[in-house]
Coordinates of C-alpha atoms in Angstrom, one line a residue:
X1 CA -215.5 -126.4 -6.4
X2 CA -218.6 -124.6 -6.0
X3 CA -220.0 -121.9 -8.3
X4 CA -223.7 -119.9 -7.9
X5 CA -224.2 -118.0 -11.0
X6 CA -226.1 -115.1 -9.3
X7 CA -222.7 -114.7 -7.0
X8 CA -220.8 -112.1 -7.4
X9 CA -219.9 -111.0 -4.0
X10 CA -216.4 -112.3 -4.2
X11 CA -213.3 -111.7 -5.7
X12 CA -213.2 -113.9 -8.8
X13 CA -216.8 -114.9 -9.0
X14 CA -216.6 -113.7 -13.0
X15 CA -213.6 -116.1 -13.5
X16 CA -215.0 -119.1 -11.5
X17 CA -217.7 -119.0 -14.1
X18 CA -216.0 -118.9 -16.9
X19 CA -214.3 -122.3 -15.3
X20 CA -217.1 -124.2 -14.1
X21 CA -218.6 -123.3 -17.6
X22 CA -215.5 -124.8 -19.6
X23 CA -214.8 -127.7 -17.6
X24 CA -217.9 -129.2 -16.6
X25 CA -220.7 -127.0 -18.8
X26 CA -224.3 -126.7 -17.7
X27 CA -226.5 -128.2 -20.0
X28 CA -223.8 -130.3 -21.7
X29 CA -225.4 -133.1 -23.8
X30 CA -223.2 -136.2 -24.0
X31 CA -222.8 -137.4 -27.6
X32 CA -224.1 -140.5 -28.8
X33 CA -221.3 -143.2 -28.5
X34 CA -219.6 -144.8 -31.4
X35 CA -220.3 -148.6 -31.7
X36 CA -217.0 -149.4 -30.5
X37 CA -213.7 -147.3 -29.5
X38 CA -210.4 -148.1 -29.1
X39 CA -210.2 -146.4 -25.9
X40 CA -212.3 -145.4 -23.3
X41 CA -210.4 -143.4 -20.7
X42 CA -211.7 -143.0 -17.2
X43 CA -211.1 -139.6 -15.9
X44 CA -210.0 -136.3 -17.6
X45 CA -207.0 -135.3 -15.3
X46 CA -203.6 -135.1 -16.5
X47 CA -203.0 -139.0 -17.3
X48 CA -206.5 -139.1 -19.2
X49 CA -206.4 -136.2 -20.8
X50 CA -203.1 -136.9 -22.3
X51 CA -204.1 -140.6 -23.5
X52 CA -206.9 -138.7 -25.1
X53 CA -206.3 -136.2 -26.9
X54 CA -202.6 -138.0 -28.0
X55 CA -204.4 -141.0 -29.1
X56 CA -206.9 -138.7 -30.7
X57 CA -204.2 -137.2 -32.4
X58 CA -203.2 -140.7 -33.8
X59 CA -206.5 -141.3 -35.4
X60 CA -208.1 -144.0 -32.7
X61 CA -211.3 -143.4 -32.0
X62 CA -211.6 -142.1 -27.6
X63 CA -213.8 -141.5 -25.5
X64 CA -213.1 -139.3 -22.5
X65 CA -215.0 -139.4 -19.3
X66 CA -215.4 -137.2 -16.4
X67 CA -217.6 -136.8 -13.6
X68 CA -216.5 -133.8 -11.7
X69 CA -214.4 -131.3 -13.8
X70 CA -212.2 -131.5 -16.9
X71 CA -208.5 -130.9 -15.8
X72 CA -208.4 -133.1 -12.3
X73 CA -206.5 -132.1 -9.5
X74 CA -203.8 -129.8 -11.0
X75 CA -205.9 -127.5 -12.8
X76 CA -209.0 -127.2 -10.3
X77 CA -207.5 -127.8 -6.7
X78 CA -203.9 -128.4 -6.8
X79 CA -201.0 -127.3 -8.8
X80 CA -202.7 -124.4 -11.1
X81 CA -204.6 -122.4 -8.1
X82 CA -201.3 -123.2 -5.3
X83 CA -198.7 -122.2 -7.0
X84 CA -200.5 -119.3 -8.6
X85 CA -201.2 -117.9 -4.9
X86 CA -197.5 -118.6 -4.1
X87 CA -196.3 -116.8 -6.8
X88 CA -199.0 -113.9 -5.9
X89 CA -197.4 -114.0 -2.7
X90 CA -194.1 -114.0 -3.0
X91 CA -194.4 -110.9 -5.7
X92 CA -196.1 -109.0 -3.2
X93 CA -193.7 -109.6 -0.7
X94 CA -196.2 -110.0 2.3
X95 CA -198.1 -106.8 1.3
X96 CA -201.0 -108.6 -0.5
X97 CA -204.2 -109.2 0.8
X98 CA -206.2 -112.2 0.6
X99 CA -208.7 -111.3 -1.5
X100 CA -206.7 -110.1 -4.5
X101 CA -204.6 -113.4 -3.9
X102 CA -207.3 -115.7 -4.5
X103 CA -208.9 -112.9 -7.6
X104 CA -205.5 -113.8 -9.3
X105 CA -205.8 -117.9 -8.5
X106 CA -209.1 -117.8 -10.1
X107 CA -208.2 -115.6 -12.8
X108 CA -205.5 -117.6 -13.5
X109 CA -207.3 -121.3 -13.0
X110 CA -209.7 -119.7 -15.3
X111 CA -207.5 -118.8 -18.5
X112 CA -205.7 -122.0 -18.8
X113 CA -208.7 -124.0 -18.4
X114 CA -209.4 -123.3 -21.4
X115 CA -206.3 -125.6 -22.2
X116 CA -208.1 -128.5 -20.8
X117 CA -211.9 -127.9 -21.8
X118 CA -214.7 -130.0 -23.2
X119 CA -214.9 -127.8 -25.9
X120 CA -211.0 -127.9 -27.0
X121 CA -211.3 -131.9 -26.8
X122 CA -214.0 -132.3 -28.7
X123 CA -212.8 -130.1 -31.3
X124 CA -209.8 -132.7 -31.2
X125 CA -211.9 -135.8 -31.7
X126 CA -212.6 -136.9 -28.3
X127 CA -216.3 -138.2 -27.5
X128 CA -216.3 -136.4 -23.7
X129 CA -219.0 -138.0 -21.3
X130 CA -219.6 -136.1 -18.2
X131 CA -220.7 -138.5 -15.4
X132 CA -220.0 -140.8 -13.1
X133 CA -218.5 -144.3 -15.4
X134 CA -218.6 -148.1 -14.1
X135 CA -217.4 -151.4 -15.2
X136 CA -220.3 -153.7 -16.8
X137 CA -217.0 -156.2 -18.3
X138 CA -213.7 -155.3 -19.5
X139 CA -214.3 -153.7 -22.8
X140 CA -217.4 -152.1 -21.6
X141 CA -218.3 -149.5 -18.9
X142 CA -221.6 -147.2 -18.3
X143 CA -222.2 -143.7 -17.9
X144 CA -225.5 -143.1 -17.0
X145 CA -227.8 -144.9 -19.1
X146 CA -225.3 -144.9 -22.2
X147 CA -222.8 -147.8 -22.7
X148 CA -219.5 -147.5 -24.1
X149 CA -217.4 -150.5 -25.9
X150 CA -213.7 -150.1 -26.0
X151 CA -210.6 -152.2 -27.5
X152 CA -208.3 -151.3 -24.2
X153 CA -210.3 -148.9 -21.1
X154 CA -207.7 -146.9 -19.5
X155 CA -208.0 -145.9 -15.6
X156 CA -206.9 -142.4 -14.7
X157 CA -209.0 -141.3 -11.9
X158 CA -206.3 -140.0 -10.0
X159 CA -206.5 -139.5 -6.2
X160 CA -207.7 -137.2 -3.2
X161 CA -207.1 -136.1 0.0
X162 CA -207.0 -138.5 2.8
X163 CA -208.5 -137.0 6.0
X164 CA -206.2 -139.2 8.8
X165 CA -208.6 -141.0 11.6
X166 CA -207.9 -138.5 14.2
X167 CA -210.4 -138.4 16.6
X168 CA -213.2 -135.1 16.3
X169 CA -211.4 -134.1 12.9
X170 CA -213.9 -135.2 10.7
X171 CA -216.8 -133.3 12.7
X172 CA -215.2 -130.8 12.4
X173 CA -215.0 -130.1 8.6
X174 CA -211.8 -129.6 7.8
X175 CA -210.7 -128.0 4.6
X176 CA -208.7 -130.0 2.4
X177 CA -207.2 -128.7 -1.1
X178 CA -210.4 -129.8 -2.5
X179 CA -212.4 -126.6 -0.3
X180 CA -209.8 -124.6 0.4
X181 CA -209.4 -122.5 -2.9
X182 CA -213.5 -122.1 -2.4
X183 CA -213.1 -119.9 0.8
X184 CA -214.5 -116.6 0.0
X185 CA -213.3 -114.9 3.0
X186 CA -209.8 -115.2 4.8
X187 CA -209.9 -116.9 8.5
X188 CA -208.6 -115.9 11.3
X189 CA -205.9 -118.3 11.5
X190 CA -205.2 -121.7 10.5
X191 CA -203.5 -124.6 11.6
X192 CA -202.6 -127.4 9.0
X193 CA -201.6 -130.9 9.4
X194 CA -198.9 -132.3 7.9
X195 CA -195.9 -130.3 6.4
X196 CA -195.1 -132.1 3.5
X197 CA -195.2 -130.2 0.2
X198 CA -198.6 -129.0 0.3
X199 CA -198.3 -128.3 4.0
X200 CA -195.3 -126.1 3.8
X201 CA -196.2 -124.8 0.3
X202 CA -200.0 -123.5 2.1
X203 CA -198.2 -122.0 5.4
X204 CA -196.2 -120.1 3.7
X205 CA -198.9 -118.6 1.0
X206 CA -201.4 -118.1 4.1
X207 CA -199.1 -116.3 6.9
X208 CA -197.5 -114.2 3.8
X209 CA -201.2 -113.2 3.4
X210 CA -201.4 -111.4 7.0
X211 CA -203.0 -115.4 8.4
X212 CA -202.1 -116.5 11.4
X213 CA -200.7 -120.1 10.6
X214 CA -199.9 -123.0 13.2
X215 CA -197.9 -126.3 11.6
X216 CA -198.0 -129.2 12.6
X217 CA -195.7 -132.5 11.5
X218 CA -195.4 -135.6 13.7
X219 CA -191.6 -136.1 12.1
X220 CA -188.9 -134.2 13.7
X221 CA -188.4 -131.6 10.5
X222 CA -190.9 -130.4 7.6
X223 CA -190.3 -132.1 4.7
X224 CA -189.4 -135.6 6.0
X225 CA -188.4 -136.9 2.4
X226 CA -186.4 -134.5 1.5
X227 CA -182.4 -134.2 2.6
X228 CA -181.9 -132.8 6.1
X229 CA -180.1 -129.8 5.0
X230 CA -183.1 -129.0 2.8
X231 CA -185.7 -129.0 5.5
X232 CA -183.8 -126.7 7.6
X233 CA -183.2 -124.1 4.9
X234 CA -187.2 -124.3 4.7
X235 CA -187.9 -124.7 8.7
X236 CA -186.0 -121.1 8.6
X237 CA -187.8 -119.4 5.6
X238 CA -191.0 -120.6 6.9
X239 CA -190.3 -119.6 10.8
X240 CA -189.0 -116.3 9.5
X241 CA -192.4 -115.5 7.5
X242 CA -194.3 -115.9 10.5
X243 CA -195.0 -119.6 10.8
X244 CA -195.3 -121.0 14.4
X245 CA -194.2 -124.7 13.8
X246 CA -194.8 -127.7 16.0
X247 CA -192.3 -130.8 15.4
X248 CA -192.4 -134.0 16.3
X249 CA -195.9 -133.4 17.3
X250 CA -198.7 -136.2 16.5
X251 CA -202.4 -134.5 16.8
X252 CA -204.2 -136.7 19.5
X253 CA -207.1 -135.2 19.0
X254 CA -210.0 -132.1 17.2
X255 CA -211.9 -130.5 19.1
X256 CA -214.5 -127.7 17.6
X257 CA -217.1 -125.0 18.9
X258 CA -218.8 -122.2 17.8
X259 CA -215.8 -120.4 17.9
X260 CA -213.2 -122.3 16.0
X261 CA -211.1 -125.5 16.6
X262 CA -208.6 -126.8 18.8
X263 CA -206.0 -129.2 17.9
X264 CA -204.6 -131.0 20.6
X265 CA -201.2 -132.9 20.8
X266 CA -199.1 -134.7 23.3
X267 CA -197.5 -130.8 24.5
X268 CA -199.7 -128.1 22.9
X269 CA -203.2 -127.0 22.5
X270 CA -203.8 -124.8 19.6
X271 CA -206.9 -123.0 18.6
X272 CA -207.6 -121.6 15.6
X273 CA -210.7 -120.7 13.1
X274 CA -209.8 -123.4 10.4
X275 CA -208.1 -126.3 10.2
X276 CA -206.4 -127.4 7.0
X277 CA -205.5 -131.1 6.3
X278 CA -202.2 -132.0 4.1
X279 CA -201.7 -135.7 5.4
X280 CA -201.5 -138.0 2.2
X281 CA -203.8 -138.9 -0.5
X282 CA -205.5 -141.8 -1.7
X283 CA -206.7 -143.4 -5.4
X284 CA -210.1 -142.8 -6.5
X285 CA -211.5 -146.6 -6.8
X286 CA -214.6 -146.9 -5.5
X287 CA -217.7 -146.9 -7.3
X288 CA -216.1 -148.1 -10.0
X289 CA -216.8 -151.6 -9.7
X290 CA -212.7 -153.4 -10.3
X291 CA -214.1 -156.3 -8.4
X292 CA -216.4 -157.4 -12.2
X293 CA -212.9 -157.0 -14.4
X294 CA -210.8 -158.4 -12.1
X295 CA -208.3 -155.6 -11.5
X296 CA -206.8 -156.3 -8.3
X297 CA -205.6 -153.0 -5.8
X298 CA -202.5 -153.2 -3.6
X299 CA -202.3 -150.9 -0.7
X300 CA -205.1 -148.7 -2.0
X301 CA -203.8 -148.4 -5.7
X302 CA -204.6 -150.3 -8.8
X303 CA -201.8 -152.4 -9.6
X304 CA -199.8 -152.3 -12.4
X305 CA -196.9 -153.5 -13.7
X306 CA -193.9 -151.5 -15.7
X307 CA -195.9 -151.5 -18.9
X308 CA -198.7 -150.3 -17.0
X309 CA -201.2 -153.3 -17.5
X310 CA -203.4 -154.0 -14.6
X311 CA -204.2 -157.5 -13.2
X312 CA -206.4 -157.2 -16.3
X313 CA -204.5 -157.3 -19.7
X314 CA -207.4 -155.4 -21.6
X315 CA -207.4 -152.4 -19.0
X316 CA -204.3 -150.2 -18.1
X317 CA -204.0 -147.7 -16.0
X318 CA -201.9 -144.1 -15.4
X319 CA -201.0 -141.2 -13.0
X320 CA -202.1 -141.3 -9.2
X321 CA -204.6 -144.1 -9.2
X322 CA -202.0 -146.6 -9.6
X323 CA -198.8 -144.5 -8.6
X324 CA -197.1 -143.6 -5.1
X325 CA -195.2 -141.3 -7.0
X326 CA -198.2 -138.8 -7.1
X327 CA -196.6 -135.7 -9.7
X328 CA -198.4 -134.1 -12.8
X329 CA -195.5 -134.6 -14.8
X330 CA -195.7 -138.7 -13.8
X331 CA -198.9 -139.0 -14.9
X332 CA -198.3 -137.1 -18.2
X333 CA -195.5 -139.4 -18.6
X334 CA -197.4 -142.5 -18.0
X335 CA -199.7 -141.2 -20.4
X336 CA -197.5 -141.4 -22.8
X337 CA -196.5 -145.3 -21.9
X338 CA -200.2 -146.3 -22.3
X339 CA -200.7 -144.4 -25.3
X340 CA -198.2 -147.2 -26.8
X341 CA -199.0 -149.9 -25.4
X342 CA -202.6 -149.9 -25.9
X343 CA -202.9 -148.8 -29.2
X344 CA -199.7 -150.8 -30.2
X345 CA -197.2 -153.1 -29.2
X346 CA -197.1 -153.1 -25.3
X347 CA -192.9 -152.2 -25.3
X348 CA -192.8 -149.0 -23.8
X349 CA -192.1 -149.1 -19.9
X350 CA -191.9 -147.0 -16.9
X351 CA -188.6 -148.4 -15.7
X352 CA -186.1 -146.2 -16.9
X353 CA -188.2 -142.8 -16.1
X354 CA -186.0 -140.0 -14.0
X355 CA -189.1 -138.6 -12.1
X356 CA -188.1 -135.0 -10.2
X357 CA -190.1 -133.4 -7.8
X358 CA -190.1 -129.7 -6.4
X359 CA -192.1 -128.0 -3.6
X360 CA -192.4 -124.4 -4.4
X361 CA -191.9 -122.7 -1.2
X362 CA -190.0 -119.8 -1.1
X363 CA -186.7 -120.7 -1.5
X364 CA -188.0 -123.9 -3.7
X365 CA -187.2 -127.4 -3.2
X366 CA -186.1 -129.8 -6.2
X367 CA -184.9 -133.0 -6.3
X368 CA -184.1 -136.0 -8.8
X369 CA -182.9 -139.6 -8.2
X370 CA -182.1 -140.8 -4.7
X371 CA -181.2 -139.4 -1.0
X372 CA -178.3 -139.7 0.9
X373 CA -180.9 -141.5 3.4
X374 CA -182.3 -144.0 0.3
X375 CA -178.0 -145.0 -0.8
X376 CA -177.2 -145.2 2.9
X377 CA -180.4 -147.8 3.1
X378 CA -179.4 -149.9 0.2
X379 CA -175.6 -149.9 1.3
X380 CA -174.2 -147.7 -1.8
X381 CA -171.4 -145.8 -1.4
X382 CA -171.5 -142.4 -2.8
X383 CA -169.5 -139.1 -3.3
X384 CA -171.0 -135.2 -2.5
X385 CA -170.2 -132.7 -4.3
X386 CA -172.0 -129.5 -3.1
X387 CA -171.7 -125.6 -3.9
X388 CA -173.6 -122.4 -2.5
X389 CA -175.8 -119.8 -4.4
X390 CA -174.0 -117.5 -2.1
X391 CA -170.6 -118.8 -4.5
X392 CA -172.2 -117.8 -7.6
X393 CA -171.8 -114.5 -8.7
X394 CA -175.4 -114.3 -10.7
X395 CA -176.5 -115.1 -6.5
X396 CA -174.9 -112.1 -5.6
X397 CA -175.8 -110.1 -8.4
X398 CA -179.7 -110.3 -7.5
X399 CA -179.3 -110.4 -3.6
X400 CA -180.7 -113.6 -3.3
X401 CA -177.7 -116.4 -2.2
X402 CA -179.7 -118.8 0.2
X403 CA -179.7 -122.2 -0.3
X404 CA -177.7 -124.9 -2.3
X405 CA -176.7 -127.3 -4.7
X406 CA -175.7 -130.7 -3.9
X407 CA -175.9 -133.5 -6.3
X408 CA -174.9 -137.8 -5.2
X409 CA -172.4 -139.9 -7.4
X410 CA -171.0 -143.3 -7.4
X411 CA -168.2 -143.5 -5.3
X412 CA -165.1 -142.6 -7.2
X413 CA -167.0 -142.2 -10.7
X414 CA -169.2 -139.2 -12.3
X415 CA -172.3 -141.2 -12.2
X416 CA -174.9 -139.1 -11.0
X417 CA -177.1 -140.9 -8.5
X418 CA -179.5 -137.8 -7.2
X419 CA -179.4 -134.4 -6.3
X420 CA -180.9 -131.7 -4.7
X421 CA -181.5 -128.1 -5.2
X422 CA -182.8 -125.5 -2.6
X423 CA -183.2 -121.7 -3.6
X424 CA -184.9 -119.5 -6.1
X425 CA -186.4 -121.1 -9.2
X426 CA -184.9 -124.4 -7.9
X427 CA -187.7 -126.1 -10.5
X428 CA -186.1 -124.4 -13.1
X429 CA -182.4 -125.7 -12.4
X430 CA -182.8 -129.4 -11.7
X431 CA -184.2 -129.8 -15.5
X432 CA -180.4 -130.3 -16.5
X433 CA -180.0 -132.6 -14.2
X434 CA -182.7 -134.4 -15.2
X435 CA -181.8 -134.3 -18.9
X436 CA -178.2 -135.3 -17.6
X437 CA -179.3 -138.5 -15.5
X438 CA -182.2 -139.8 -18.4
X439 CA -179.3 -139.5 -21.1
X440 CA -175.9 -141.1 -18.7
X441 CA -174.6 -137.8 -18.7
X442 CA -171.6 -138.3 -15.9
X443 CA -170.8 -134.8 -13.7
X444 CA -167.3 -134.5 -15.9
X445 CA -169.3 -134.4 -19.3
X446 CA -171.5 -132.1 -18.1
X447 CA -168.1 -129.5 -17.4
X448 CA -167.7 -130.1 -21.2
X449 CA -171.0 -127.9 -21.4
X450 CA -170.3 -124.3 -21.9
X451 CA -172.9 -121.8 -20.4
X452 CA -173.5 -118.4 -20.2
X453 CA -172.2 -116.0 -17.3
X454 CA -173.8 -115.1 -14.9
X455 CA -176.6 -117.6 -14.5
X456 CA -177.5 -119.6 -11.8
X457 CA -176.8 -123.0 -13.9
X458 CA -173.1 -121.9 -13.6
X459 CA -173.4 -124.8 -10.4
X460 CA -172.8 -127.3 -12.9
X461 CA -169.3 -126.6 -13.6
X462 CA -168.5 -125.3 -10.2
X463 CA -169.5 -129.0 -9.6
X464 CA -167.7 -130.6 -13.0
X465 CA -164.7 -128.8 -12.0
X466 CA -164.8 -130.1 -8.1
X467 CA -165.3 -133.5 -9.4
X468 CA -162.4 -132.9 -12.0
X469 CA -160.0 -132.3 -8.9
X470 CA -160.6 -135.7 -7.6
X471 CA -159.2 -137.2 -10.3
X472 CA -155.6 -135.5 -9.7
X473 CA -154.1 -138.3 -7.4
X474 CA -151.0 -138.2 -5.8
X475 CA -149.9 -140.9 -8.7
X476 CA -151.2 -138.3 -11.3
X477 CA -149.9 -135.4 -10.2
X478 CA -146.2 -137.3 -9.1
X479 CA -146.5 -138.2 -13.6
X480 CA -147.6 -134.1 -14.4
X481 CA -144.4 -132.9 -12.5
X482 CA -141.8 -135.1 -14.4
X483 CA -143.7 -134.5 -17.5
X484 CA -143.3 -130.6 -17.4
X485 CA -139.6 -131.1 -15.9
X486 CA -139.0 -133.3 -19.2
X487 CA -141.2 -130.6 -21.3
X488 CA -139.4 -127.5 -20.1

């Protein structure tokens, strides 16, 4: 997340500054701190942000700090620059070239940093430090040379890439989503590693952009968590853009040269210019110094428990430095937990949340609640009821019927255990679902629903009605007949 102010030899330079500038100011002075706050949050990414600026908006007295940019991840190297690219390329339907691609990203990074900027918290009533923090005890930490005292200190330094221990990959420099929105100039080709969500969700941006892309996944199909029938419907959109895809294909080994890299696995060699890793991530923990408070880790994460506490009941914790479940809208919603339960009675938990997820490849992935894969492993029988985009007439209507509804209940009832969703703007459609499964809304209540023709959310009666049809037995239907014979 480089910026040189006398650069402007690249598309977006203009923009970039206007970022750097609002979320991590030159010549920012922190303010002198207050003799004691009521929380200090550590890091200014979605999970501290929110605990700031809501508990701000209570009247507590916060402190917010942050060492590298205001915003975290999703605004600076994640969700805010990927899916703006995605959505450059999928509007330009392959015709768009990389440098007005990554003009809009940083166009777009730059206007809604100005939702998360010193400036705008500050105005709010948040004390923002900019440096690196540290634990002196648990209701103090240091940033610089300046101590802060707080009530309850909340950990929200969120996470990073995680470069695997391949052998000659880290010689080799490999981008990461922390670079790869600072390239300046398109490469040649790329090969990434890993098609998980960022994996897939970067093929398919780079190869629409004229790249030439090589994947590589050491699981049999892209998207490994995701139902089977999902990954193939991607497999084929991303093999059909151009993508050259090697399954069930573990990297042995980088190699690299003046000329590029070479990835080598058990049955191919690959070269390529750059080489983009998309294996994992892991919590940003060191440096901060857990060991003095006595906040214990477990497999790389602070631990916490479902009122996020840590192993320390003064200091809680939110978002991806204490979650596997590493979403923007998870950490906003632990936010929210620890926004009650260290200003106030510790009640609220995180063990009723309904946490979706979506990878925004083109057609998108969503899903909510569990896999046929997950019920199968914890021996619960379930029902599947599925219908086709290509079955809806709002589908046909705008020439676009790939992909799929299918949603999970308990066997013989309209309990919704999970579902999926594959196709366009599959983000926007799992929200009822979600709304449906956090408020026991069974599949027949949602038939009671009445919406509007044609739309896309039409799937949920197609589905209410399919579910309604199971409940016509042979006993029920043998009681209709001699009721209509009596009633005629």
């Amino acid at each position: 997340m480089s910026f040189e102010p006398n650069d402007a030899a690249y598309p977006g330079a203009y923009d970039d500054a206007i970022w750097r500038e609002l979320t991590f100011p030159a010549g920012y002075a922190n303010p002198e701190p207050r003799a004691r706050y009521h929380i200090v949050v550590l890091g200014a990414g979605t999970a501290g942000l929110i605990t700031a600026i809501g508990a701000a908006g209570l009247g507590a007295r916060v402190a917010l700090i942050e060492h590298k940019a205001m915003g975290g991840d999703c605004l600076n190297i994640g969700c805010v620059p990927s899916k703006a690219l995605l959505e450059f390329t999928r509007r330009s339907g392959g015709a768009g070239s990389f440098d007005a691609g990554f003009e809009w990203l940083r166009k777009v990074r730059a206007d809604i940093s100005r939702v998360d900027s010193v400036e705008r918290y500050t105005r709010s009533g948040v004390d923002v430090f900019l440096g690196s923090a540290e634990f002196v005890d648990d209701t103090t930490v240091e940033v610089g040379e300046q101590r802060l005292s707080a009530r309850r200190i909340v950990l929200a330094t969120g996470a990073r890439a995680a470069v695997p221990p391949i052998p000659g990959l880290a010689a080799c420099e490999p981008l990461t989503n922390e670079t790869l929105f600072d390239l300046r100039e398109p490469p040649a080709s790329l090969a990434i590693l890993g098609a998980g969500a960022v994996g897939c969700e970067m093929a398919q941006a780079f190869v629409r952009l004229g790249i030439e892309v090589q994947l590589f996944e050491m699981a049999e199909r892209v998207l490994p968590l995701e139902e089977e029938e999902a990954s193939a419907v991607v497999a084929q959109a991303l093999a059909r853009d151009g993508v050259a895809l090697h399954l069930n294909a573990p990297v042995l080994r980088i190699s690299g040269d003046q000329f590029g890299v070479t990835v080598h696995s058990a049955d191919v060699r690959v070269s390529a210019d750059k080489i983009l890793v998309a294996a994992g991530r892991r919590a940003n923990i060191e440096g901060l110094k857990l060991n003095v408070v006595g906040v214990d880790t477990v497999a790389g994460l602070v631990k916490v428990d479902g009122r996020l506490r840590t192993s320390n009941p003064r200091i809680y914790a939110a978002g991806d430095v204490c979650s596997r479940t590493q979403f923007t809208h998870n950490a906003d919603a632990q936010a929210r937990i620890v926004i009650q339960n260290a200003l106030f009675a510790p009640t609220a938990s995180t063990d009723r949340l309904i946490i979706p997820h979506c990878t925004y490849t083109d057609p998108e992935v969503a899903h909510v609640g569990r896999s046929k894969m997950e019920l199968r492993r914890e021996l619960v029988e379930f029902d599947v009821y599925r219908v086709e985009f290509g079955d809806l007439d709002r589908s046909r209507t705008q020439g676009d019927t790939e992909g799929f509804v299918e949603i999970l209940t308990a066997k013989g009832g309209d309990k919704i255990l999970g579902a999926t969703i594959v196709g366009h703007d599959a983000g926007e459609q799992i929200a009822g679902l979600c709304i449906a499964m956090s408020h026991h809304i069974g599949l027949g209540g949602l038939g009671k629903v009445v919406l509007p023709y044609p739309t896309r959310a039409e799937y949920l009666r197609r589905l209410a009605d399919s579910y309604r049809r199971t409940r016509l037995t042979p006993r029920t239907k043998r009681i209709m007949a001699r009721w209509f014979r009596w009633s005629a």
